[in-house]
Amino acid sequence: EVQLLESGGGLVQPGGSRRLSCAASGFTFTTYSMSWVRKAPWKGLEWVAAISGSGDRTNYADSVKGRFTISRDNSKNTLSLQMNSVRDDDTAVYYCAKDNSYGNFESWGQGTLVTVSS
Amino acid sequence: EIVLTQSPGTLSLSLGEGATLSCRASQSVSTSHLAWYQQKPGQTPRLLIYGTSSRATGIPDRFSGSGSGTDFTLTISGVEPEDIAVYYCQQYGASPPTWAFGQGTKVEIK
């Protein structure tokens, strides 16, 4: 059974940093691209960043490019999102999601809440 | 950048009534990369349909997807109480790699 468990959410001040992690199990981690997707209060789902199975290719939404960094440690089956220079509009539940090899998200974690506030 | 526009914003239905949710893309989308998700209140999103018309594991057959080009549809044939949720379409474009969601359609019971 695929399991994705996010951690690292919490309160962060505007301009601050936060690192999110996602522990994956139940599948061959290196085979699949992974993404972070977020849902802000009263808004819809927004794709944030993606990384290939080997970790050599990354992609970012324009809203986070230059501020967020996605990475993975295939030896530990862990996905990460380093969030720097956070803004109020980064407040959201952040989900890690497993790609189904067609660019869709077939498995999701339970999410971790990041609140940006002073 | 492909923009997905969903309509209607909210769909109010009676139990047992059929539902048709629309997703329109700003340019042509590969049918292989078009998906639909369900997010119930307080829950994680769940993949319903991938490849435009293939149901994900465990999804009831009252959910079906169709479409091509720029127009895609999710149909619920007979809404049940557990279908109260927000439904999102999503596409992946390969060159350059981009992922996009529609803004969602809320399904509620009258």
Coordinates of C-alpha atoms in Angstrom, one line a residue:
Chain A
E1 CA 0.0 0.0 0.0
V2 CA 1.4 3.4 -1.0
Q3 CA 1.9 5.7 2.0
L4 CA 3.0 9.3 1.9
L5 CA 3.5 11.1 5.2
E6 CA 4.3 14.8 5.2
S7 CA 5.8 16.7 8.1
G8 CA 7.4 20.1 8.8
G9 CA 4.4 22.4 8.6
G10 CA 3.8 25.1 11.1
L11 CA 3.8 28.9 11.6
V12 CA 6.5 30.9 9.8
Q13 CA 7.0 34.6 9.6
P14 CA 6.9 36.4 6.3
G15 CA 10.3 36.3 4.7
G16 CA 11.2 33.3 6.7
S17 CA 12.0 29.7 5.7
R18 CA 10.5 26.3 6.3
R19 CA 11.4 22.8 5.1
L20 CA 8.8 20.2 4.4
S21 CA 9.4 16.5 4.2
C22 CA 7.4 13.6 2.8
A23 CA 8.3 10.0 3.8
A24 CA 7.2 7.5 1.1
S25 CA 6.7 3.8 1.4
G26 CA 4.9 1.0 -0.4
F27 CA 6.3 1.5 -3.9
T28 CA 9.7 1.7 -5.7
F29 CA 10.4 5.4 -4.9
T30 CA 13.1 5.9 -7.5
T31 CA 10.7 4.9 -10.3
Y32 CA 8.3 7.8 -9.9
S33 CA 8.3 11.5 -10.3
M34 CA 6.9 13.3 -7.3
S35 CA 5.2 16.7 -6.8
W36 CA 4.1 19.1 -4.2
V37 CA 0.6 20.4 -4.5
R38 CA -1.0 23.0 -2.2
K39 CA -4.4 24.2 -1.3
A40 CA -4.8 27.6 0.2
P41 CA -7.8 28.6 2.3
W42 CA -10.9 29.3 0.1
K43 CA -8.9 28.5 -3.1
G44 CA -8.4 25.5 -5.3
L45 CA -5.6 23.1 -5.8
E46 CA -2.3 24.5 -7.1
W47 CA 0.6 22.5 -8.4
V48 CA 3.9 23.8 -6.8
A49 CA 6.9 21.8 -7.9
A50 CA 7.8 18.4 -9.4
I51 CA 11.0 16.3 -9.5
S52 CA 11.9 13.3 -11.7
G53 CA 12.5 9.9 -10.2
S54 CA 16.3 10.2 -10.4
G55 CA 16.1 13.8 -9.1
D56 CA 17.9 15.3 -12.1
R57 CA 15.0 17.3 -13.4
T58 CA 12.9 19.8 -11.5
N59 CA 10.0 22.1 -12.4
Y60 CA 8.3 24.9 -10.5
A61 CA 5.2 27.0 -10.7
D62 CA 5.9 30.6 -11.5
S63 CA 4.5 31.6 -8.1
V64 CA 7.3 29.8 -6.2
K65 CA 10.2 29.8 -8.7
G66 CA 13.4 31.2 -7.2
R67 CA 12.0 30.8 -3.7
F68 CA 11.2 27.1 -3.3
T69 CA 13.5 24.1 -4.0
I70 CA 12.2 20.5 -4.4
S71 CA 14.6 17.7 -3.7
R72 CA 14.6 14.0 -3.0
D73 CA 16.8 11.4 -1.2
N74 CA 16.2 8.1 -2.9
S75 CA 18.3 6.3 -0.4
K76 CA 15.8 7.3 2.3
N77 CA 12.6 7.4 0.2
T78 CA 12.1 11.0 1.2
L79 CA 10.9 14.0 -0.7
S80 CA 11.5 17.6 0.5
L81 CA 10.4 21.1 -0.2
Q82 CA 12.7 24.0 1.0
M83 CA 10.6 27.1 1.2
N84 CA 12.5 30.4 1.4
S85 CA 11.3 34.0 1.4
V86 CA 7.8 32.9 2.2
R87 CA 4.8 35.2 1.7
D88 CA 1.3 35.5 3.1
D89 CA -0.1 33.8 0.0
D90 CA 2.1 30.7 0.6
T91 CA -0.3 29.8 3.5
A92 CA -1.8 26.5 2.5
V93 CA -2.0 22.8 3.2
Y94 CA 0.9 21.2 1.3
Y95 CA 0.5 17.7 -0.1
C96 CA 3.1 15.5 -1.5
A97 CA 1.8 13.5 -4.5
K98 CA 3.0 10.5 -6.5
D99 CA 2.9 10.7 -10.3
N100 CA 1.2 8.0 -12.2
S101 CA 3.7 8.3 -15.1
Y102 CA 1.1 10.4 -17.1
G103 CA 1.5 13.6 -15.2
N104 CA -1.4 12.9 -12.9
F105 CA -1.4 12.4 -9.1
E106 CA -2.5 8.9 -8.2
S107 CA -1.6 9.0 -4.5
W108 CA -1.6 11.8 -2.0
G109 CA -0.3 12.4 1.5
Q110 CA -2.6 13.7 4.3
G111 CA -1.0 17.2 3.9
T112 CA 0.8 19.5 6.2
L113 CA -0.3 23.0 7.0
V114 CA 2.0 26.0 6.6
T115 CA 0.8 29.3 8.0
V116 CA 2.6 32.4 7.1
S117 CA 1.9 35.2 9.6
S118 CA 3.7 37.7 11.8
Chain B
E1 CA 0.7 28.1 -20.3
I2 CA -2.6 26.2 -20.5
V3 CA -5.4 27.5 -18.3
L4 CA -8.3 25.2 -17.3
T5 CA -11.7 26.7 -16.7
Q6 CA -14.3 24.6 -15.0
S7 CA -18.1 25.2 -15.0
P8 CA -20.3 25.6 -13.3
G9 CA -18.8 26.9 -10.1
T10 CA -21.4 25.2 -8.0
L11 CA -23.8 22.4 -8.9
S12 CA -26.9 21.9 -6.7
L13 CA -28.5 18.6 -7.3
S14 CA -31.1 16.3 -5.9
L15 CA -30.1 12.8 -4.8
G16 CA -30.2 10.4 -7.8
E17 CA -29.9 13.3 -10.3
G18 CA -27.2 13.2 -13.0
A19 CA -24.4 15.7 -13.0
T20 CA -22.3 17.1 -15.8
L21 CA -19.1 19.0 -14.9
S22 CA -17.2 20.8 -17.6
C23 CA -13.5 21.5 -18.0
R24 CA -12.4 23.8 -20.9
A25 CA -8.7 24.2 -21.8
S26 CA -7.2 27.4 -23.3
Q27 CA -5.5 25.2 -25.9
S28 CA -5.6 21.6 -27.0
V29 CA -4.7 19.0 -24.3
S30 CA -3.5 15.5 -24.7
T31 CA -6.3 13.1 -23.7
S32 CA -3.6 10.9 -22.1
H33 CA -2.8 13.6 -19.5
L34 CA -6.3 14.8 -18.4
A35 CA -7.5 13.8 -15.0
W36 CA -10.3 14.5 -12.5
Y37 CA -10.0 14.6 -8.7
Q38 CA -12.5 14.6 -5.9
Q39 CA -11.8 16.4 -2.7
K40 CA -14.4 16.0 0.1
P41 CA -14.5 18.5 3.0
G42 CA -11.6 17.9 5.3
Q43 CA -10.1 15.1 3.2
T44 CA -7.2 14.6 0.8
P45 CA -7.8 14.8 -2.9
R46 CA -8.5 11.5 -4.6
L47 CA -7.8 10.6 -8.3
L48 CA -11.1 9.7 -10.0
I49 CA -10.3 9.6 -13.7
Y50 CA -7.1 9.6 -15.6
G51 CA -6.4 9.5 -19.3
T52 CA -9.7 11.4 -19.8
S53 CA -11.9 8.4 -19.3
S54 CA -10.2 5.7 -17.3
R55 CA -11.5 5.2 -13.7
A56 CA -8.9 5.0 -11.0
T57 CA -8.8 1.9 -8.7
G58 CA -11.9 1.6 -6.6
I59 CA -13.9 4.4 -8.2
P60 CA -17.6 3.5 -8.7
D61 CA -18.8 3.2 -12.3
R62 CA -21.3 6.1 -11.8
F63 CA -18.3 8.3 -12.5
S64 CA -17.2 8.6 -16.1
G65 CA -15.1 11.0 -18.1
S66 CA -15.0 12.0 -21.8
G67 CA -13.7 14.7 -24.1
S68 CA -11.0 15.7 -26.4
G69 CA -9.2 18.8 -27.7
T70 CA -10.2 21.6 -25.4
D71 CA -13.4 20.3 -23.9
F72 CA -13.7 17.6 -21.2
T73 CA -16.5 16.3 -19.1
L74 CA -16.9 14.5 -15.8
T75 CA -20.3 12.8 -15.5
I76 CA -21.9 11.5 -12.3
S77 CA -24.8 9.2 -13.2
G78 CA -27.0 9.5 -10.1
V79 CA -25.5 11.6 -7.4
E80 CA -25.2 10.0 -3.9
P81 CA -24.7 11.7 -0.6
E82 CA -21.0 10.7 -0.5
D83 CA -20.4 12.6 -3.7
I84 CA -20.6 16.0 -2.0
A85 CA -17.2 17.4 -2.8
V86 CA -15.2 19.8 -4.9
Y87 CA -14.1 18.3 -8.3
Y88 CA -11.0 19.4 -10.1
C89 CA -9.7 18.7 -13.6
Q90 CA -6.0 18.7 -14.1
Q91 CA -3.7 18.4 -17.1
Y92 CA 0.0 17.8 -17.7
G93 CA 1.8 19.3 -20.7
A94 CA 5.2 17.8 -21.7
S95 CA 6.9 20.6 -23.5
P96 CA 7.8 22.3 -21.4
P97 CA 6.6 20.3 -18.4
T98 CA 3.7 22.0 -16.8
W99 CA 0.9 20.9 -14.5
A100 CA -2.4 22.8 -14.1
F101 CA -5.6 22.5 -12.2
G102 CA -9.0 24.0 -12.9
Q103 CA -10.5 26.1 -10.2
G104 CA -13.0 23.4 -9.2
T105 CA -16.7 22.7 -9.2
K106 CA -18.5 22.3 -6.0
V107 CA -21.3 19.6 -6.0
E108 CA -23.9 20.1 -3.3
I109 CA -27.2 18.4 -2.5
K110 CA -30.4 20.4 -2.7

